[in-house]
Every structure is written in structure tokens, then in C-alpha cells.
Coordinates of C-alpha atoms in Angstrom, one line a residue:
Chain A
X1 CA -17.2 1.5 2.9
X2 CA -14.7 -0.9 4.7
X3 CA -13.3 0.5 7.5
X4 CA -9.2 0.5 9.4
X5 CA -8.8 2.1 12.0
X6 CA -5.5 2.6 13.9
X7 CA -3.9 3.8 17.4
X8 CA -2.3 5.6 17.9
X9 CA -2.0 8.1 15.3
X10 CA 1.8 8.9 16.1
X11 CA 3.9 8.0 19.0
X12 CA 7.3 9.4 19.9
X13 CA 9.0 6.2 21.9
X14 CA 12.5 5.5 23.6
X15 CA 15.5 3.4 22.0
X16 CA 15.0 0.3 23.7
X17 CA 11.7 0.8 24.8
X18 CA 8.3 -1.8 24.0
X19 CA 5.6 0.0 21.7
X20 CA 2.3 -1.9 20.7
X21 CA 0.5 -0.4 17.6
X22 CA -3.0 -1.2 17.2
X23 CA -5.0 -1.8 14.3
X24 CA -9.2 -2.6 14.5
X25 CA -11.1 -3.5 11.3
X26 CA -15.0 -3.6 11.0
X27 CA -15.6 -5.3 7.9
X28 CA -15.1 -9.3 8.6
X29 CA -12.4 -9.3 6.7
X30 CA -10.4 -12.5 6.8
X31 CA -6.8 -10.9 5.8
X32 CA -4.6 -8.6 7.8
X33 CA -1.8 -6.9 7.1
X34 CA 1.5 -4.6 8.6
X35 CA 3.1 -2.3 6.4
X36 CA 6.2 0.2 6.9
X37 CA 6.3 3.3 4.9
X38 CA 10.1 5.3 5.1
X39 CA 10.3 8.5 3.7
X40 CA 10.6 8.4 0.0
X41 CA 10.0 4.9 -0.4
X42 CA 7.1 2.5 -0.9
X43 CA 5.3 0.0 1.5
X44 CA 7.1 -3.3 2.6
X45 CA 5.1 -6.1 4.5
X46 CA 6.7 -7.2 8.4
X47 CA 3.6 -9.6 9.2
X48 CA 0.4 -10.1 8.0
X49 CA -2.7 -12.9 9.2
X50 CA -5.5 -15.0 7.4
X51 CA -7.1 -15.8 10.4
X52 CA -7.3 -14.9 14.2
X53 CA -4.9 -16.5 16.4
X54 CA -2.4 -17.2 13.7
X55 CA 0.2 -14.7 11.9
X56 CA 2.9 -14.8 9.1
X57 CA 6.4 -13.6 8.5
X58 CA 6.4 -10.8 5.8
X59 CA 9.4 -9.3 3.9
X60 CA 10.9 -7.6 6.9
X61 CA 9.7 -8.8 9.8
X62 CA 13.1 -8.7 12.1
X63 CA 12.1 -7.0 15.0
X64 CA 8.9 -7.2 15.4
X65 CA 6.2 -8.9 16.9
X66 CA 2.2 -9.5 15.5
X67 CA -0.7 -10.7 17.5
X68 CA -4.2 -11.3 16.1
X69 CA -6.6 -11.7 19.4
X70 CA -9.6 -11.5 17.2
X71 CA -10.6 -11.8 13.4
X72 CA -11.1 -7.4 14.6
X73 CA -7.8 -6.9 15.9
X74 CA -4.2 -7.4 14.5
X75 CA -1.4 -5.6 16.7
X76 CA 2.0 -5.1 15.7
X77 CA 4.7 -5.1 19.1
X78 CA 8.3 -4.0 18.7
X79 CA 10.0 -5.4 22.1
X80 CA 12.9 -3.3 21.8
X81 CA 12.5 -0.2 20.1
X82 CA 15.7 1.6 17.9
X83 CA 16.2 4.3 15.7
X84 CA 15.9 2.1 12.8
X85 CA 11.8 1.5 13.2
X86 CA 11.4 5.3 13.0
X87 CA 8.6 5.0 10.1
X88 CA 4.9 5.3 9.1
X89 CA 3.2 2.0 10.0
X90 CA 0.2 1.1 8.2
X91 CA -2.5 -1.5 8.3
X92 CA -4.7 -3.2 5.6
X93 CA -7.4 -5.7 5.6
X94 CA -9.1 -7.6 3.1
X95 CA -11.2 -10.4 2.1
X96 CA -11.6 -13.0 -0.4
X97 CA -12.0 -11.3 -4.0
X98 CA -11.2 -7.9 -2.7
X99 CA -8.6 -5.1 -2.5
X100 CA -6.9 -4.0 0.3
X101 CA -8.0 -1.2 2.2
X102 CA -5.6 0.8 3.9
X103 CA -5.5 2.6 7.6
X104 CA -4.6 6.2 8.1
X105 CA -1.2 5.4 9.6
X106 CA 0.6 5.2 12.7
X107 CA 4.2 7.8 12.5
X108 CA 6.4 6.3 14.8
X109 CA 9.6 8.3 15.8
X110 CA 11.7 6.6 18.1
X111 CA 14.4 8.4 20.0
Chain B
X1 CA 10.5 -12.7 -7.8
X2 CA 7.5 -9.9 -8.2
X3 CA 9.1 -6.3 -7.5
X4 CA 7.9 -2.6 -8.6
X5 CA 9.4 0.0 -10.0
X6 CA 8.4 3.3 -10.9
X7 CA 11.4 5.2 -12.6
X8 CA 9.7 8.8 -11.5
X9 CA 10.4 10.1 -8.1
X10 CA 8.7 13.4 -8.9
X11 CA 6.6 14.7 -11.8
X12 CA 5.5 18.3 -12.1
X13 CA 2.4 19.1 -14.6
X14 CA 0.5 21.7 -15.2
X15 CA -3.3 22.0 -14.1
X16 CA -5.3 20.7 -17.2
X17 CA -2.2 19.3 -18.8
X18 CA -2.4 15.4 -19.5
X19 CA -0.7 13.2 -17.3
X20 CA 1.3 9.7 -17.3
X21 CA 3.1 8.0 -14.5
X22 CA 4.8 5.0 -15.2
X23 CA 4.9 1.4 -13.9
X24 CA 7.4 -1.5 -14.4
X25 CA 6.6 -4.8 -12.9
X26 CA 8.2 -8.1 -12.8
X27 CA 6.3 -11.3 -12.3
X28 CA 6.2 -14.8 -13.7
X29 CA 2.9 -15.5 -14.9
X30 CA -0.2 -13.3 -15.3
X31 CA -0.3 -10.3 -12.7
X32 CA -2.8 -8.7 -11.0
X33 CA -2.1 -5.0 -10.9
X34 CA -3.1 -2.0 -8.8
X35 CA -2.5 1.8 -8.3
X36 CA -3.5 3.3 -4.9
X37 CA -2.9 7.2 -4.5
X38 CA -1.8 8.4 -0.9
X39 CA -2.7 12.0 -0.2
X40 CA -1.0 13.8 2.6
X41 CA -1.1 12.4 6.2
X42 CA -3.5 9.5 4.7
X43 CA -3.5 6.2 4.4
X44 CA -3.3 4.8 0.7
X45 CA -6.7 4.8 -1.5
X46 CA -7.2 2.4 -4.4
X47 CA -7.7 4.1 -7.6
X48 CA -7.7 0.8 -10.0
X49 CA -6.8 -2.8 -10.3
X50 CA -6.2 -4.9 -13.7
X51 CA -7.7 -8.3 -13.4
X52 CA -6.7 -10.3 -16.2
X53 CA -9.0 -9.2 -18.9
X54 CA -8.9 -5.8 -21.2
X55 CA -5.7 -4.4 -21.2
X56 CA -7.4 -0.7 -20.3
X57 CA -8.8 -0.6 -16.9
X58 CA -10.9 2.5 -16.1
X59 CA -10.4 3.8 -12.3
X60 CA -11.8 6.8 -9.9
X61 CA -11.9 10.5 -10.6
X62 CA -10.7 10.1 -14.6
X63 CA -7.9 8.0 -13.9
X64 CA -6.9 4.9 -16.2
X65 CA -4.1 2.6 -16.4
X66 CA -3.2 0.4 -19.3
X67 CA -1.4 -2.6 -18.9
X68 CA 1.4 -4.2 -21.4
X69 CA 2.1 -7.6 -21.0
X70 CA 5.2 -7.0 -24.0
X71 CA 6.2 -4.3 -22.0
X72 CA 5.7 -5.5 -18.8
X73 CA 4.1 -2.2 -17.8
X74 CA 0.9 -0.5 -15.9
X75 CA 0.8 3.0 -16.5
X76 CA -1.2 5.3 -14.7
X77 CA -3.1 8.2 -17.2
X78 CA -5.2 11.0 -16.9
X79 CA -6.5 13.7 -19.3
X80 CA -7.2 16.3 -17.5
X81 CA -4.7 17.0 -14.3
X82 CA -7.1 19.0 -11.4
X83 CA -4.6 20.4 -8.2
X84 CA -6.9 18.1 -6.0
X85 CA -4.5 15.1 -7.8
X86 CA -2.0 16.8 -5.7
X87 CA -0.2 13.0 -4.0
X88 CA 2.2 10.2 -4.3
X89 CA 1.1 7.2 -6.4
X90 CA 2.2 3.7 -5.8
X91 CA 1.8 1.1 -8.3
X92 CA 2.0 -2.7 -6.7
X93 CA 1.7 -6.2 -7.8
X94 CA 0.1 -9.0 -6.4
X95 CA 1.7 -12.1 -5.4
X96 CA 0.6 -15.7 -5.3
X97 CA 0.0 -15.6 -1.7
X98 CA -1.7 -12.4 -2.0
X99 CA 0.9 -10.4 -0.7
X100 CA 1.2 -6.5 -2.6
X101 CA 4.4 -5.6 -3.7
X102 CA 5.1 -1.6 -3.5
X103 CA 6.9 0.8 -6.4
X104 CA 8.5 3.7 -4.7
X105 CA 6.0 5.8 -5.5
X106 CA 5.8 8.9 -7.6
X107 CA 5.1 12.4 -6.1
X108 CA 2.7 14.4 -8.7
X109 CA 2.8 18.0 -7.9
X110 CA 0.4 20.1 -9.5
X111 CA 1.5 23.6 -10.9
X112 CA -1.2 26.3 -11.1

């Protein structure tokens, strides 16, 4: 079973403020991936990464930051927080010829 | 472009009653199609994927999907609805760079 795991689980942070989430994969996956999830709505990409040191504009990625250290580790940094990254962030990897699998989430609510 | 969309917000059925949640998709070419089903404070859990192939893809837990090229659709079935079904189901598409595009989900509640 392919494993994501992310920190933290939620985080209350202050407008204007710098929060790092973390994401950690154990299954040599090549791909990585950044979601937000608002209420009500479906998944969006900000950034995602086919291999480490290297990472890729998604759909919305205004406002944020990635960093892939490691083919492991993918984080996603938001320099200055605002009310408008209030969300649940989620992670994904994958490899070649598979599906994505999904983290548990990160709940971000930024003050 | 690809994009989503899945016309239910919310869908109420009965335990045992049969179930269909629908999928519109848009993309030029042949898709590759998934449904992932996100139970509550979870991350999202793939339930089944069409590869280009038959048209009727079996998935987990008695869930199938049939996909429609004519009707450029991919919706989700089941016979048999059980409370644990209890979620929101997203529907996505697959881009060229392998990039999943997200419906808005549909939130199946489960009457007893």
C-alpha cells in the first residue's frame, strides 16, 4: 500500500505570516503533487514535481512556494499568509503507470 | 481544455436502494478517467479508473462506472447502497501532462 504522509495535520496561522506544509512519501514515486480543497468544491493543482530538485507551476499557484529536497519530500511554503489560503491542502504521489495516491490533508485556517 | 463537472452537489438514497452519480467531462482526444471517494477528515481513495478499453470498468466495494464517449460521460453506479458509502465523490480527468482535473464533487448521504 503506497504511502503520504503529511504535517501538520491542521495549522491555525497569522495573515501575513510564513507557513511550510510538509508532505513525505515512501513509495519511490517519481511524481508529486499540491492540491487545495475549499469547502464545497473539488481539488485544484498550485505545484506539483517529476523529479527532486525541480518543481512546476500548477493551475493556481499565486502565492505559493514548492520545494522538492528529496525524491521523499515535497513542501509547499506560503511566504505571506492571508485569509484567502484558508483551505485543506493535500498531497499526492505517483509513479509511472499508476494512480495517484492521496495524503490525509493538511486544514489550514489562517487568521 | 479538460474540465469536470458533476451536476449533483448532494444526493440522498436510501440504504439498499441503487445508486448513480453523474460525470461530465470535456477533453480532446481519448480520456483517462477516475473516481476517488473522500470520506470525512480523509484524504481521497481511488475507487476506479477507465483506461481506454471496455466502456464498463469494475471498481472497489461494488462500485462501477461506465464511460460514454457520445455522451461524454463517466458515471459512477452501485446496486446496493450500504451507510458505510456515506462521502463525497469526485470524478477527474487526466491530462496530457498527467495532471487530474477535479468535478466538484457530489455528497452521497445515506438514509436509514
Amino acid at each position: 500500500e503506497a504511502a503520504v504522509t503529511q504535517s501538520p495535520r491542521s495549522k491555525v496561522a497569522v495573515t501575513g505570516g510564513k507557513v511550510t506544509l510538509s508532505c513525505h512519501q515512501t513509495n519511490n514515486h517519481d511524481y508529486m503533487y499540491w492540491y487545495r480543497q475549499d469547502t464545497g468544491h473539488g481539488l485544484r493543482l498550485i505545484h506539483y514535481s517529476y523529479v527532486a530538485d525541480s518543481t512546476e507551476k500548477g493551475d493556481i499557484p499565486d502565492g505559493y512556494k514548492a520545494s522538492r529536497p528529496s525524491q521523499e519530500n515535497f513542501s509547499l511554503i506560503l511566504e505571506l499568509a492571508s485569509l484567502s489560503q484558508t483551505a485543506v491542502y493535500f498531497c499526492a504521489s505517483r509513479d509511472w503507470g499508476t494512480e495517484q495516491f492521496f495524503g490525509p490533508g493538511t486544514r489550514l485556517t489562517v487568521l | 481544455a479538460q474540465s469536470v463537472t458533476q451536476p449533483d452537489a448532494r444526493v440522498t438514497v436510501s440504504e439498499g436502494a441503487s445508486l448513480q452519480l453523474r460525470c461530465k467531462y470535456s477533453y480532446f482526444g481519448t480520456p483517462y478517467l477516475f473516481w476517488y471517494v473522500q470520506y470525512p477528515r480523509q484524504g481521497l481513495q481511488l475507487l476506479l479508473k477507465y483506461y481506454p478499453g471496455d466502456p464498463v470498468v469494475q471498481g472497489v466495494n461494488g462500485f462501477e462506472a461506465e464511460f460514454s464517449k457520445s455522451n461524454s460521460s463517466f458515471h459512477l453506479r452501485k446496486a446496493s447502497v450500504h451507510w458505510s458509502d456515506w462521502a463525497v465523490y469526485f470524478c477527474a480527468v487526466r491530462s496530457n501532462y498527467n495532471v487530474l482535473y477535479f468535478g466538484s464533487g457530489t455528497k452521497l448521504t445515506v438514509e436509514p
